[in-house]
PDB file of C-alpha atoms in Angstrom:
ATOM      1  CA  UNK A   1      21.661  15.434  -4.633  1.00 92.00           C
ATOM      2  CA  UNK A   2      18.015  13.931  -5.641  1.00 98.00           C
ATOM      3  CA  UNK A   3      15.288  14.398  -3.536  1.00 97.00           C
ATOM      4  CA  UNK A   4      12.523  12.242  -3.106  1.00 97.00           C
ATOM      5  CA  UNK A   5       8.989  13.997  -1.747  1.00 94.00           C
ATOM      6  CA  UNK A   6       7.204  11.059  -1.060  1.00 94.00           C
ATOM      7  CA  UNK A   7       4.158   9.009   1.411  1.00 91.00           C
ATOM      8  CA  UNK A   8       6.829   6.667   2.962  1.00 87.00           C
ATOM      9  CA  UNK A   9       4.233   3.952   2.735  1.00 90.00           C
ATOM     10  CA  UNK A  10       2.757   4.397  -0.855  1.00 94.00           C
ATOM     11  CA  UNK A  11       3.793   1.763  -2.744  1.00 97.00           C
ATOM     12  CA  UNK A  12       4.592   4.453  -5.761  1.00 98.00           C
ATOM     13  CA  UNK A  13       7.096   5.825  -3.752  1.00 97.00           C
ATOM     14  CA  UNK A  14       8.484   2.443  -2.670  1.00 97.00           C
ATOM     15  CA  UNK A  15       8.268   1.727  -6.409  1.00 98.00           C
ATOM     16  CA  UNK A  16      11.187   4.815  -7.179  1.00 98.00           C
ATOM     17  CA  UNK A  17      13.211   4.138  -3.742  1.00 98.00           C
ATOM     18  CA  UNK A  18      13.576   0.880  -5.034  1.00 98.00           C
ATOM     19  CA  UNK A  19      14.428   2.401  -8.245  1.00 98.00           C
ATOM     20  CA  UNK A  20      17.322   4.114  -6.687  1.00 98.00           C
ATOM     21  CA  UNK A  21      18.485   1.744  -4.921  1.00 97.00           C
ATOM     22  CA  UNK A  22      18.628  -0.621  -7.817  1.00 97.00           C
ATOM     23  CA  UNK A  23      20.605   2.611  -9.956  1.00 97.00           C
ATOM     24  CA  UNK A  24      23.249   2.734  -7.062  1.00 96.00           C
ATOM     25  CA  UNK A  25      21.973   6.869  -6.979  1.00 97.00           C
ATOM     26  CA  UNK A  26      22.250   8.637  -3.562  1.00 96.00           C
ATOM     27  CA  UNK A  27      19.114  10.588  -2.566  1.00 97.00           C
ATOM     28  CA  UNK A  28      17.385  12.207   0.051  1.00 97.00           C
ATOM     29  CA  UNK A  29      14.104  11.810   1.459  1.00 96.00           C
ATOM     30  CA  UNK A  30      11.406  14.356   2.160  1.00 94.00           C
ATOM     31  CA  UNK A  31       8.105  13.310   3.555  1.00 92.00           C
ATOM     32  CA  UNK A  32       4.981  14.780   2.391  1.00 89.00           C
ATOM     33  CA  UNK A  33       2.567  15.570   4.609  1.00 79.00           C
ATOM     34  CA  UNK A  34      -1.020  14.482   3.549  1.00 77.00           C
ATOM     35  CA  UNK A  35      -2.795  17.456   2.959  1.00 75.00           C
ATOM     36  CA  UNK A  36      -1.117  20.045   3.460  1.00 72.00           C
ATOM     37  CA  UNK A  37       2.243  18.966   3.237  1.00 76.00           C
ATOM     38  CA  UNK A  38       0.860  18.228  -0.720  1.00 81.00           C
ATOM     39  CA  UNK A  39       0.227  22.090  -1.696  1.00 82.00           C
ATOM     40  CA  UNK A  40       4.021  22.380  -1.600  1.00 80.00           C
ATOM     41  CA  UNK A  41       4.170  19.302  -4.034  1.00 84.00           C
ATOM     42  CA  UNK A  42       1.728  21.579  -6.121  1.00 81.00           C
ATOM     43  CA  UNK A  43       4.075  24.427  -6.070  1.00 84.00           C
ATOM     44  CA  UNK A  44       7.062  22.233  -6.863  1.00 82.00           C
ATOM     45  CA  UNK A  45       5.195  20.040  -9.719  1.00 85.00           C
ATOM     46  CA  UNK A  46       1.833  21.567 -10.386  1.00 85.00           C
ATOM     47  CA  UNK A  47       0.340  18.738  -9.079  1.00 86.00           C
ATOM     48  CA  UNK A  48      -0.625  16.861  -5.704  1.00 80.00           C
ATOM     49  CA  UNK A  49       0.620  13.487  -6.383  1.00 90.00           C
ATOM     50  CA  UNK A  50       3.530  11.577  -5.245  1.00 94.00           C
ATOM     51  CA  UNK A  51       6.611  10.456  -5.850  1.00 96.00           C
ATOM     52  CA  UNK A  52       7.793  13.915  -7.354  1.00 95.00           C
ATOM     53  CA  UNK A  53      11.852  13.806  -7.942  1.00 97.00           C
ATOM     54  CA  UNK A  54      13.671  16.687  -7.964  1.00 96.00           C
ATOM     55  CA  UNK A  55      17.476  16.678  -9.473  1.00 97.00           C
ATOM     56  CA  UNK A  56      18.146  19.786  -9.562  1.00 95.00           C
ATOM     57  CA  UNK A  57      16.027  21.944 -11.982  1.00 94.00           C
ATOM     58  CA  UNK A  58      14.292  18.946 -13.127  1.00 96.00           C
ATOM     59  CA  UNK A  59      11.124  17.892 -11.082  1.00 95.00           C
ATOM     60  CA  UNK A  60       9.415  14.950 -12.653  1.00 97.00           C
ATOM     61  CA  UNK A  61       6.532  13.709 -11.312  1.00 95.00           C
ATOM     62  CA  UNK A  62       5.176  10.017 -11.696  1.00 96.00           C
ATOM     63  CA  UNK A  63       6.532   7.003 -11.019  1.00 98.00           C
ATOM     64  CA  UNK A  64       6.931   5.386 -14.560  1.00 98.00           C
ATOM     65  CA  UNK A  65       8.016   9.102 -15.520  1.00 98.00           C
ATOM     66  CA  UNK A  66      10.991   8.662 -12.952  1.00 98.00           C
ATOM     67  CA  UNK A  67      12.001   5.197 -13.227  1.00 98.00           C
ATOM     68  CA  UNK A  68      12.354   6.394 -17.055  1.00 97.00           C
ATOM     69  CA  UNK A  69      14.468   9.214 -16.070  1.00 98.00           C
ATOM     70  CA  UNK A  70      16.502   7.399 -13.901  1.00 98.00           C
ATOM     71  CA  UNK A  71      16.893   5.040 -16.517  1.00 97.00           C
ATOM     72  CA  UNK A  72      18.604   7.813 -18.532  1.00 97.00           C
ATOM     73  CA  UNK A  73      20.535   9.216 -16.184  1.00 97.00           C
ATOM     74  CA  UNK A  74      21.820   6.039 -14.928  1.00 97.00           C
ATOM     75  CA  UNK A  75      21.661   3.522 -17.704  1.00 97.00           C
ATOM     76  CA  UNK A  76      23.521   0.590 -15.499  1.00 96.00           C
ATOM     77  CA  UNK A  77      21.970  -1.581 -14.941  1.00 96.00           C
ATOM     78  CA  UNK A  78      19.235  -1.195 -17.158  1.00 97.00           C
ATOM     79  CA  UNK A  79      15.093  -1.674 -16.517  1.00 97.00           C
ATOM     80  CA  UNK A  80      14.601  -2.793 -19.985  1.00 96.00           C
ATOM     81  CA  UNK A  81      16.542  -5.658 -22.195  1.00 94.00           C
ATOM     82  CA  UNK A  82      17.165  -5.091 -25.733  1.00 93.00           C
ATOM     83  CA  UNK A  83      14.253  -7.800 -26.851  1.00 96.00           C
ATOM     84  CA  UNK A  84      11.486  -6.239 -28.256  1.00 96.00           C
ATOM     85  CA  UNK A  85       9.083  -8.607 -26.980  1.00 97.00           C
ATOM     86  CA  UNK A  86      10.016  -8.886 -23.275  1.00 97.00           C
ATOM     87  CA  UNK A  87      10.132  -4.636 -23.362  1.00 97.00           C
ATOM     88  CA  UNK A  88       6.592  -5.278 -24.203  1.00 98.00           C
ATOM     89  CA  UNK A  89       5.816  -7.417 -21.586  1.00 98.00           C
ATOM     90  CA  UNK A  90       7.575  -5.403 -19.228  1.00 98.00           C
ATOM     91  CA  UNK A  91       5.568  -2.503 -20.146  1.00 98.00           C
ATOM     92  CA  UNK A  92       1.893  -4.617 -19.785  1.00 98.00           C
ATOM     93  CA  UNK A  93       2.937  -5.868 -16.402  1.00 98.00           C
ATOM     94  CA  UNK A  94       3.834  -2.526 -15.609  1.00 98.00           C
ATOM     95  CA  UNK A  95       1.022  -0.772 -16.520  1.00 98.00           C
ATOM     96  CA  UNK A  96      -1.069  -3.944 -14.214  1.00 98.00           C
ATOM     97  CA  UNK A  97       0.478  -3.261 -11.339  1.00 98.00           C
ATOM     98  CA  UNK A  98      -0.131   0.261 -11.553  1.00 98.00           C
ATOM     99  CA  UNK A  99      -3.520   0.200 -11.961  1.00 98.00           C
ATOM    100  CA  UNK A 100      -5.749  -2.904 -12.024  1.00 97.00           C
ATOM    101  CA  UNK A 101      -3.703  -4.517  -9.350  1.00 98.00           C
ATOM    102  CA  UNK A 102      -3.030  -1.258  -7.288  1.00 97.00           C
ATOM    103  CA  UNK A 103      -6.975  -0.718  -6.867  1.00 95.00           C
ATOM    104  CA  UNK A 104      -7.208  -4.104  -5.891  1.00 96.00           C
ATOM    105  CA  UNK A 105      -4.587  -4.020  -2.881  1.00 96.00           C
ATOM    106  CA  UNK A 106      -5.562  -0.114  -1.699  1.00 93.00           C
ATOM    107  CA  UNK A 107      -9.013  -1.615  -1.473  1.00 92.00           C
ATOM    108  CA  UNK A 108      -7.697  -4.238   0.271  1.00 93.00           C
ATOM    109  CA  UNK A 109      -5.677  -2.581   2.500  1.00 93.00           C
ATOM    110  CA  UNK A 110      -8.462   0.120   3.796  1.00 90.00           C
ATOM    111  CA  UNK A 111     -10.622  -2.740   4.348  1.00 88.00           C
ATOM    112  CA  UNK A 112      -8.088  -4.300   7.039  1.00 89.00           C
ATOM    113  CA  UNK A 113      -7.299  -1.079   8.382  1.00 86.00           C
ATOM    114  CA  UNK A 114     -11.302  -0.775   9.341  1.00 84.00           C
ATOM    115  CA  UNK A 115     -10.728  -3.627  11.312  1.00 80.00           C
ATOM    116  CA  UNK A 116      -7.871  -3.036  13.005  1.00 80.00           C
ATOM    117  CA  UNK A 117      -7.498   0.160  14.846  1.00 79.00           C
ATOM    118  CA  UNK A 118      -3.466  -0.618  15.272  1.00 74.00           C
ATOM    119  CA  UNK A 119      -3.067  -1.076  11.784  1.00 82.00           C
ATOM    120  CA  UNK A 120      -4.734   2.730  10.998  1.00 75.00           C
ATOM    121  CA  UNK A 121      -2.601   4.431  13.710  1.00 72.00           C
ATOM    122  CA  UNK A 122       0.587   2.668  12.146  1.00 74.00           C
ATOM    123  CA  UNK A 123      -0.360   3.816   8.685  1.00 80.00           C
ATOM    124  CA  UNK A 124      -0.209   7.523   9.959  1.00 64.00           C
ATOM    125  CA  UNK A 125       2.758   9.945   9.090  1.00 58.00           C
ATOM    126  CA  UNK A 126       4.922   9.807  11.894  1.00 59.00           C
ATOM    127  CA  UNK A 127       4.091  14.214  12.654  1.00 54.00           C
ATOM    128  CA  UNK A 128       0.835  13.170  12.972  1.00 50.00           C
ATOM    129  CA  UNK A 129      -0.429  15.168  15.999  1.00 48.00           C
ATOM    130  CA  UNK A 130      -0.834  12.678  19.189  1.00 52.00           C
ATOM    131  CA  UNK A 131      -4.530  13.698  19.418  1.00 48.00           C
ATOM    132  CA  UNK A 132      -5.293  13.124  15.939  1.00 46.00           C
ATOM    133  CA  UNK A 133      -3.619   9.907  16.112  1.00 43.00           C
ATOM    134  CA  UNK A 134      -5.515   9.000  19.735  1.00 49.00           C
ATOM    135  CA  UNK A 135      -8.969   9.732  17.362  1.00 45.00           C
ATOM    136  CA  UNK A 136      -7.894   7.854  14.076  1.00 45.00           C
ATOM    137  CA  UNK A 137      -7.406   4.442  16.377  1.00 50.00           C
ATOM    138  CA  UNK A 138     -10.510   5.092  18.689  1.00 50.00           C
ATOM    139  CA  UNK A 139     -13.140   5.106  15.347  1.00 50.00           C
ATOM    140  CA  UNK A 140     -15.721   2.507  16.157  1.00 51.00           C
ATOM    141  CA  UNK A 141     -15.115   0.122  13.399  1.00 49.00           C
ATOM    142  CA  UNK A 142     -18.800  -0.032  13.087  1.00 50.00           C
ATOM    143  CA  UNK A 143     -18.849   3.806  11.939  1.00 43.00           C
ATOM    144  CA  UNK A 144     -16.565   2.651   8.956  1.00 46.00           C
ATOM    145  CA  UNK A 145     -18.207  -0.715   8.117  1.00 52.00           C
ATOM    146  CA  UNK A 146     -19.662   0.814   5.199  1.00 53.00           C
ATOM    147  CA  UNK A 147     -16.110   0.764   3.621  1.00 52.00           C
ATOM    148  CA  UNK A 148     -16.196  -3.135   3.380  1.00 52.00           C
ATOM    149  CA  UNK A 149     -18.317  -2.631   0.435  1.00 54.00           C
ATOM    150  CA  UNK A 150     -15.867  -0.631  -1.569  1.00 56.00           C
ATOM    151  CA  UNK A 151     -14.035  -4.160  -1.818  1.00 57.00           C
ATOM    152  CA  UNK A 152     -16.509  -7.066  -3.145  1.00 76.00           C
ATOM    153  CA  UNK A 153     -15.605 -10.573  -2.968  1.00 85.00           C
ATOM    154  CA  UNK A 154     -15.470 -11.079  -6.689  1.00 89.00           C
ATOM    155  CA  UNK A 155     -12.416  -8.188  -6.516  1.00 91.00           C
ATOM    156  CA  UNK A 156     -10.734  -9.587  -4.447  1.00 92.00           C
ATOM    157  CA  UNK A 157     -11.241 -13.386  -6.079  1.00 94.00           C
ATOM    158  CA  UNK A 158      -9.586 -11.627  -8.941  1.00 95.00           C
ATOM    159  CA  UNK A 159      -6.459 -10.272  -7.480  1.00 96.00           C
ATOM    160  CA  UNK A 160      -5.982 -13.487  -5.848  1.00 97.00           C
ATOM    161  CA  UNK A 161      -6.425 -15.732  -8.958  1.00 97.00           C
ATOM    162  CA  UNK A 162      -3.922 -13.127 -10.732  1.00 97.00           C
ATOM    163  CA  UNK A 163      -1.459 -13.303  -7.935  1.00 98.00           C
ATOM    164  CA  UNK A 164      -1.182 -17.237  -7.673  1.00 98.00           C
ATOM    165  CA  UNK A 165      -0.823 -17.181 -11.726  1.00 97.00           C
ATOM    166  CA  UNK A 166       2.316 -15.211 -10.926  1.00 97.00           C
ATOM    167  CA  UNK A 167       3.142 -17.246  -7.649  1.00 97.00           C
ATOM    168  CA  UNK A 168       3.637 -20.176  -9.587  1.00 96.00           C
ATOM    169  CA  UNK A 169       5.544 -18.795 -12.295  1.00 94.00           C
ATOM    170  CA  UNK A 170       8.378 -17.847 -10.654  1.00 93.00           C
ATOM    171  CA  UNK A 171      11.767 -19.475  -9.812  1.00 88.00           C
ATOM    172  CA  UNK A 172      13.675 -18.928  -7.149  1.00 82.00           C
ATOM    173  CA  UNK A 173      15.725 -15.679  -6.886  1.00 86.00           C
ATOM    174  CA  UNK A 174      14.225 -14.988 -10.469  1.00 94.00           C
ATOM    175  CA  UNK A 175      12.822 -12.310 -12.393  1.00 97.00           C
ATOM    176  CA  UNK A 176       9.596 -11.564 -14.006  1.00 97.00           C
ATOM    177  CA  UNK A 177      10.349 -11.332 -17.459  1.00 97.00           C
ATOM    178  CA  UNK A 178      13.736 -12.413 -18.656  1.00 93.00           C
ATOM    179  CA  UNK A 179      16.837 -13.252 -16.330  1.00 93.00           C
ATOM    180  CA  UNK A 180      17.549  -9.586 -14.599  1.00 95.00           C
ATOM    181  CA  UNK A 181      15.521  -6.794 -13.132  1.00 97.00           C
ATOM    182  CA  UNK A 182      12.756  -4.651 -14.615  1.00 98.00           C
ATOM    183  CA  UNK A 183      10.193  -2.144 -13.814  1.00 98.00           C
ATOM    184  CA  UNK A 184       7.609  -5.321 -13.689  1.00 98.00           C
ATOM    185  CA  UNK A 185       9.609  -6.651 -10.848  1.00 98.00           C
ATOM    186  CA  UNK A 186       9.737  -3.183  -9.484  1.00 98.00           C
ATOM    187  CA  UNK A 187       6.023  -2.596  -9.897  1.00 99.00           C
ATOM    188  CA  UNK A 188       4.835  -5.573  -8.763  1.00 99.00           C
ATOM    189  CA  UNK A 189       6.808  -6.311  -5.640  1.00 98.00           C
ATOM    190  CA  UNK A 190       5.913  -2.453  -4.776  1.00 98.00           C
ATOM    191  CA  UNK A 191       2.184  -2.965  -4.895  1.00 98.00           C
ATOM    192  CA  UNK A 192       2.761  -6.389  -2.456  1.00 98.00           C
ATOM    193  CA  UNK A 193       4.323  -4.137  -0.123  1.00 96.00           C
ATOM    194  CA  UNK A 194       0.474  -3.225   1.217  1.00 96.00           C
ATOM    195  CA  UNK A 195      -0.569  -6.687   1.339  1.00 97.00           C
ATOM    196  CA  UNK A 196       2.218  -7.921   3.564  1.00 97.00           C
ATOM    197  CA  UNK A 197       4.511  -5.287   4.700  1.00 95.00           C
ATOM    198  CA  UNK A 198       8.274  -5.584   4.193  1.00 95.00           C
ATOM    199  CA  UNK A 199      11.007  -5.423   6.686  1.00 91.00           C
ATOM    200  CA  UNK A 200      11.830  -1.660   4.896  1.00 90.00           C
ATOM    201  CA  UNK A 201       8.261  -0.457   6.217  1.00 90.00           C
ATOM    202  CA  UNK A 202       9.572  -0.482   9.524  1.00 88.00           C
ATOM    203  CA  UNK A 203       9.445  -2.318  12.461  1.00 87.00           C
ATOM    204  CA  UNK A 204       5.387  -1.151  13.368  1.00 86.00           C
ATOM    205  CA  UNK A 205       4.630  -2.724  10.376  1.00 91.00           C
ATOM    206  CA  UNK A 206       7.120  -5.456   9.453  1.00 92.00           C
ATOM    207  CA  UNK A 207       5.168  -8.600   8.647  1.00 92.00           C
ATOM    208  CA  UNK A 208       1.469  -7.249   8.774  1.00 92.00           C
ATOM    209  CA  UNK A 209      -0.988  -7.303   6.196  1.00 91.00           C
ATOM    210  CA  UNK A 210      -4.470  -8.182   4.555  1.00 94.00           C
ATOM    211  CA  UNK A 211      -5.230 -11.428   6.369  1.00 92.00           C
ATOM    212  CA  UNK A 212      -6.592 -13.927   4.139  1.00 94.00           C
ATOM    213  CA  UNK A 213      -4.407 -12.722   1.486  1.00 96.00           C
ATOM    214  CA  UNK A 214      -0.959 -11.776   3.578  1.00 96.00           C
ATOM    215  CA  UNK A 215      -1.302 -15.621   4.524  1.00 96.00           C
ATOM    216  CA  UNK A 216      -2.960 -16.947   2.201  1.00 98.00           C
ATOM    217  CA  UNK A 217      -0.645 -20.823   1.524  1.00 98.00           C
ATOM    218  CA  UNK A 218      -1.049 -20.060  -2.123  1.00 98.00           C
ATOM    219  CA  UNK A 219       0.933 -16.669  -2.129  1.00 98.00           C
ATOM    220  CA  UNK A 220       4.232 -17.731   0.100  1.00 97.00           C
ATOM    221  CA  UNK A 221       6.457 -18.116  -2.614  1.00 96.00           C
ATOM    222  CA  UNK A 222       5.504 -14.037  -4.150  1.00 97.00           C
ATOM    223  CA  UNK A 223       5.313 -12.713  -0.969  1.00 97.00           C
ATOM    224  CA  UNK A 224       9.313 -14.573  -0.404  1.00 96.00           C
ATOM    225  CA  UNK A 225      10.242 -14.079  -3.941  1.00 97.00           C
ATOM    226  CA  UNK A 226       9.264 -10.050  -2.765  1.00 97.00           C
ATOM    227  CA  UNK A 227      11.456  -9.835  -0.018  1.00 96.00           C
ATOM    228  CA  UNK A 228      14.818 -11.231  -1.491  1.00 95.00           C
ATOM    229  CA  UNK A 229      14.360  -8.916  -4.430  1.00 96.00           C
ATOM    230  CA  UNK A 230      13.871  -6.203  -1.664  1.00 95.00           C
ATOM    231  CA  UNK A 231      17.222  -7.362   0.146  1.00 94.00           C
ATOM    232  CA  UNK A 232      18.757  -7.492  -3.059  1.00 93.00           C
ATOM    233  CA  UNK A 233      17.857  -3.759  -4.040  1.00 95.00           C
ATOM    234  CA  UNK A 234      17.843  -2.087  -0.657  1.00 92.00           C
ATOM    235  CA  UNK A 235      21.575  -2.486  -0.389  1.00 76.00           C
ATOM    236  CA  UNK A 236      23.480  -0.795   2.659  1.00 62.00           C
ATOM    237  CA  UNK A 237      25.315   1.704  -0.122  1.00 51.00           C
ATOM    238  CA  UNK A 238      24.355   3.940  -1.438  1.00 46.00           C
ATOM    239  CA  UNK A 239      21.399   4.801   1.024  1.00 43.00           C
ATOM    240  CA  UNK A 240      18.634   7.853   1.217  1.00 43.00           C
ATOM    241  CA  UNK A 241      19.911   9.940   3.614  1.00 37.00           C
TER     242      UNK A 241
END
């Protein structure tokens, strides 16, 4: 069976459950621990990042890297169309989400988190030890203020005017590029999951978010469009186990 090592809530490794979900592939789930939990991901991949998917002998590491192997191994239904120019497309929106737009939200997201000590303690691995945890939510926010700087406001004017473009492009119960799914919608709706959090983050988290930007009028229709593509995907079978 394919294993997943994974953060539960990175929104790389969201990115490849959805991935497997969408592929109809059974998988299991191991959680990484951060830190040392990732020197076993080292000895696996020979590196510290995740996702990291193991089938078998094969351990690929990346998430574009595994979407495209789970594109070969599964080729129904596909991530890419046969048109040239939408795989292009595809492939730039990709390549946003994973990096321009996935600074942005992590930014974001650690900037909320400084002000809301229930937020950081719901962010932790669950074998967290209870006196860590007790120490993570009890940080003065004033001893972390200095991480509202990481974030400025012309950032975060940027995401925004980038999200609303896409807000208003889409149709209902619609796609990205074309009419079925890709690794844009993939990509895209993973990186959302840190600005509002989707039912499949769990109940702690369900529905929380960067305020300002998790309610923001302008971004309802992403933020739904997200969430039916996630209840589309995240289909009772076949499930991680």
């Amino acid at each position: 069976m394919l294993e997943l090592h994974q953060f539960r809530h990175s929104a790389f490794c969201l990115k490849v459950r959805m991935a497997l979900h969408a592929k109809g592939l059974s998988f299991r789930e191991v959680e990484v621990t951060p830190g040392i939990g990732q020197l076993a991901v080292f000895r696996l991949s020979g590196q510290r990042q995740v996702p990291v998917l193991v089938d078998g002998d094969t351990v690929v590491a990346d998430s574009s890297a595994i979407c495209g192997y789970l594109d070969e191994l599964q080729p129904e239904p596909p991530f890419f169309p046969k048109d040239r120019r939408a795989v292009a497309q595809i492939h730039l929106i990709e390549d946003w989400a994973d990096t321009t737009l996935a600074g942005s939200v992590r930014a974001a997201l650690l900037q909320a988190a400084v002000d809301d000590p229930d937020l950081r303690a719901a962010l932790l691995p669950d074998d967290v030890p209870g006196p860590i945890r007790q120490v993570m939510t009890g940080v003065p926010t004033g001893w972390l203020s200095g991480v509202n700087e990481l974030f400025g406001q012309e950032e975060r004017s940027a995401m925004l005017h980038n999200l609303i473009a896409i807000a208003d492009g889409l149709t209902p119960g619609g796609f990205l590029v074309g009419d079925s799914l890709s690794l844009a919608d993939l990509a895209v709706a993973a990186q959302l999951s840190l600005l509002r959090f989707p039912a499949s983050a769990g109940s702690q988290l369900a529905g929380r978010g960067v305020a300002g930007l998790s309610d923001h009028p302008r971004l309802q229709p992403l933020f739904e469009w997200r969430d039916q593509l996630e209840s589309r995907v995240f289909q009772p079978d076949p499930a991680a186990v």
